[in-house]
Amino acid sequence: MAELAKNAAEMSKVHPEDTASPLKEAWRAFCKNRLALAGLGIVIFFIIIAILAPVIAPYSFKEQELTKRLLAPSSEHWFGTDDFGRDIFSRIVYGARISLWVGFFAVLGSAVLGTILGVIAGYYGRWLDTVISRTFDIMLAFPSILLAIAVVAILGPSLQNALIAIAIINIPNFGRLVRSKVLSVKQEEYIMAARAVGMKDSRILIHHILPNSMTPIIVQSTLAIATAIIEAAALGFLGLGAQAPSPEWGKMLADSKQYLVQAPWTLFFPGLAIMLTVLGFNLMGDGLRDVLDPKMKQ
């Protein structure tokens, strides 16, 4: 009996690592992915730059000095100057604020609206599902940038309207993703039990459906921010997004394209900023998908 009691006591011992929360386990798995950590580092780097832009930037982003136009990178102007003599480094630093602002809020809007529509379509089904799903199919039939151009053409070219357009074209991506997840979750036994005891639909959706559908939304949001930044840059390049003298990276590329041979640095550094930011969000999003998606776990 003493031996049995001893064995039972040993088996009952719980190690801290065995009781780690899912969040801690996910973080540990994320930290093992070096590419994901590199992406997180890049994202944090640009966020810090955006927050501390007035401290980091040596000049005002709209300060013009025509006597110093198209100067090559130097100790005075690290990234050179543009055709108006404005410091490119300062404009890129302030441009980080615009790109991240558009990326975060456009995705936030599309995620909220897409989630609501996806939940309604997946949970209630019938004619609501048909109408919402066919609307998503129609929107996805158009190239995203073409649809964004159409929306901005209707609303008028500006940074705010570009943000609205980007949010609209990303709604179907979130809506279809959430709909498929809700269709799967609502078949679980605990959902059927909740219905059997008379729990209201609103309570089921808020306390059971949505919490169990957040994983794909988080992953999709991270990847969608990268796409939103590219789309904002594309609209800015076409003259439909941010307007002068805004230091938006796509607008900077558009203003400098005629100086590709004469002053290549005017295009190189804004393009590099776009590439690094998008790369950071993509690497971080892939890492989150590997950690949070059960299908990706080995």
CSV table of C-alpha atoms in Angstrom, one decimal, residues 6-130:
chain,number,residue,atom,x,y,z
A,6,LYS,CA,4.1,6.7,-3.3
A,7,ASN,CA,3.5,6.0,-7.0
A,8,ALA,CA,0.2,7.9,-6.9
A,9,ALA,CA,2.0,10.9,-5.3
A,10,GLU,CA,4.6,10.9,-8.0
A,11,MET,CA,2.0,10.8,-10.7
A,12,SER,CA,0.0,13.6,-9.1
A,13,LYS,CA,3.0,15.9,-9.3
A,14,VAL,CA,2.4,18.6,-11.9
A,15,HIS,CA,5.3,20.3,-13.6
A,16,PRO,CA,5.0,24.0,-14.4
A,17,GLU,CA,5.7,23.3,-18.1
A,18,ASP,CA,2.9,20.8,-18.2
A,19,THR,CA,0.4,23.4,-17.1
A,20,ALA,CA,1.6,26.2,-19.4
A,21,SER,CA,-1.3,28.2,-20.9
A,22,PRO,CA,-2.0,27.8,-24.6
A,23,LEU,CA,-0.7,31.4,-25.0
A,24,LYS,CA,2.6,30.6,-23.5
A,25,GLU,CA,2.9,27.4,-25.5
A,26,ALA,CA,2.1,29.3,-28.7
A,27,TRP,CA,4.8,31.9,-27.8
A,28,ARG,CA,7.4,29.2,-27.2
A,29,ALA,CA,6.6,27.7,-30.5
A,30,PHE,CA,6.7,31.1,-32.2
A,31,CYS,CA,10.1,31.8,-30.7
A,32,LYS,CA,11.5,28.6,-32.2
A,33,ASN,CA,10.8,30.0,-35.6
A,34,ARG,CA,13.7,32.3,-36.5
A,35,LEU,CA,12.1,33.7,-39.6
A,36,ALA,CA,8.9,34.6,-37.6
A,37,LEU,CA,11.1,36.3,-34.9
A,38,ALA,CA,12.9,38.2,-37.7
A,39,GLY,CA,9.5,39.4,-39.1
A,40,LEU,CA,8.4,40.4,-35.6
A,41,GLY,CA,11.6,42.4,-35.1
A,42,ILE,CA,11.1,44.2,-38.5
A,43,VAL,CA,7.5,45.1,-37.6
A,44,ILE,CA,8.5,46.4,-34.1
A,45,PHE,CA,11.3,48.4,-35.7
A,46,PHE,CA,9.0,50.2,-38.1
A,47,ILE,CA,6.4,50.8,-35.3
A,48,ILE,CA,9.1,52.4,-33.2
A,49,ILE,CA,10.2,54.5,-36.1
A,50,ALA,CA,6.6,55.6,-36.7
A,51,ILE,CA,6.0,56.5,-33.1
A,52,LEU,CA,9.3,58.4,-32.7
A,53,ALA,CA,9.2,60.0,-36.1
A,54,PRO,CA,9.5,63.6,-34.8
A,55,VAL,CA,12.5,62.6,-32.7
A,56,ILE,CA,14.3,60.5,-35.3
A,57,ALA,CA,13.7,62.6,-38.4
A,58,PRO,CA,16.5,65.3,-38.7
A,59,TYR,CA,14.3,67.5,-41.0
A,60,SER,CA,10.6,68.2,-41.6
A,61,PHE,CA,9.1,65.9,-44.2
A,62,LYS,CA,7.8,68.9,-46.2
A,63,GLU,CA,10.8,71.2,-45.8
A,64,GLN,CA,12.0,72.3,-49.3
A,65,GLU,CA,15.4,73.6,-50.3
A,66,LEU,CA,15.7,73.7,-54.0
A,67,THR,CA,19.4,74.4,-53.9
A,68,LYS,CA,19.9,70.9,-52.5
A,69,ARG,CA,17.6,69.0,-54.9
A,70,LEU,CA,18.6,65.5,-56.0
A,71,LEU,CA,21.7,65.3,-53.7
A,72,ALA,CA,23.2,61.8,-53.3
A,73,PRO,CA,23.2,60.1,-49.9
A,74,SER,CA,25.7,61.8,-47.5
A,75,SER,CA,26.4,62.4,-43.9
A,76,GLU,CA,24.1,65.4,-44.0
A,77,HIS,CA,21.3,63.6,-45.9
A,78,TRP,CA,21.6,59.9,-45.2
A,79,PHE,CA,19.2,58.9,-48.0
A,80,GLY,CA,19.8,61.9,-50.2
A,81,THR,CA,17.2,64.5,-51.3
A,82,ASP,CA,14.4,64.5,-53.8
A,83,ASP,CA,13.5,66.9,-56.6
A,84,PHE,CA,12.3,69.5,-54.2
A,85,GLY,CA,15.4,69.2,-51.9
A,86,ARG,CA,13.4,67.4,-49.2
A,87,ASP,CA,15.3,65.0,-47.0
A,88,ILE,CA,14.3,61.4,-48.1
A,89,PHE,CA,15.2,59.8,-44.8
A,90,SER,CA,12.9,62.2,-42.9
A,91,ARG,CA,10.1,61.5,-45.4
A,92,ILE,CA,10.5,57.8,-45.1
A,93,VAL,CA,10.4,58.0,-41.3
A,94,TYR,CA,7.2,60.0,-41.4
A,95,GLY,CA,5.8,57.8,-44.2
A,96,ALA,CA,6.0,54.8,-41.8
A,97,ARG,CA,3.2,56.4,-39.8
A,98,ILE,CA,1.0,56.6,-42.9
A,99,SER,CA,1.6,53.1,-44.2
A,100,LEU,CA,1.1,51.5,-40.8
A,101,TRP,CA,-1.9,53.6,-40.1
A,102,VAL,CA,-3.6,52.6,-43.4
A,103,GLY,CA,-2.6,49.0,-42.9
A,104,PHE,CA,-3.9,48.6,-39.3
A,105,PHE,CA,-7.1,50.5,-39.7
A,106,ALA,CA,-8.0,49.2,-43.1
A,107,VAL,CA,-7.6,45.6,-41.9
A,108,LEU,CA,-9.4,46.4,-38.6
A,109,GLY,CA,-12.4,47.7,-40.6
A,110,SER,CA,-12.4,44.8,-43.0
A,111,ALA,CA,-11.9,42.2,-40.2
A,112,VAL,CA,-14.9,43.6,-38.2
A,113,LEU,CA,-17.3,43.8,-41.1
A,114,GLY,CA,-16.1,40.5,-42.7
A,115,THR,CA,-16.4,38.7,-39.3
A,116,ILE,CA,-20.0,40.0,-38.8
A,117,LEU,CA,-21.1,39.0,-42.3
A,118,GLY,CA,-19.2,35.6,-42.1
A,119,VAL,CA,-20.8,34.8,-38.7
A,120,ILE,CA,-24.3,35.7,-40.0
A,121,ALA,CA,-23.8,33.6,-43.2
A,122,GLY,CA,-22.3,30.6,-41.4
A,123,TYR,CA,-24.5,30.5,-38.4
A,124,TYR,CA,-28.0,31.3,-39.8
A,125,GLY,CA,-27.5,30.0,-43.3
A,126,ARG,CA,-30.4,29.7,-45.7
A,127,TRP,CA,-31.1,32.8,-47.8
A,128,LEU,CA,-28.8,35.0,-45.7
A,129,ASP,CA,-25.9,32.7,-46.5
A,130,THR,CA,-26.8,32.7,-50.2
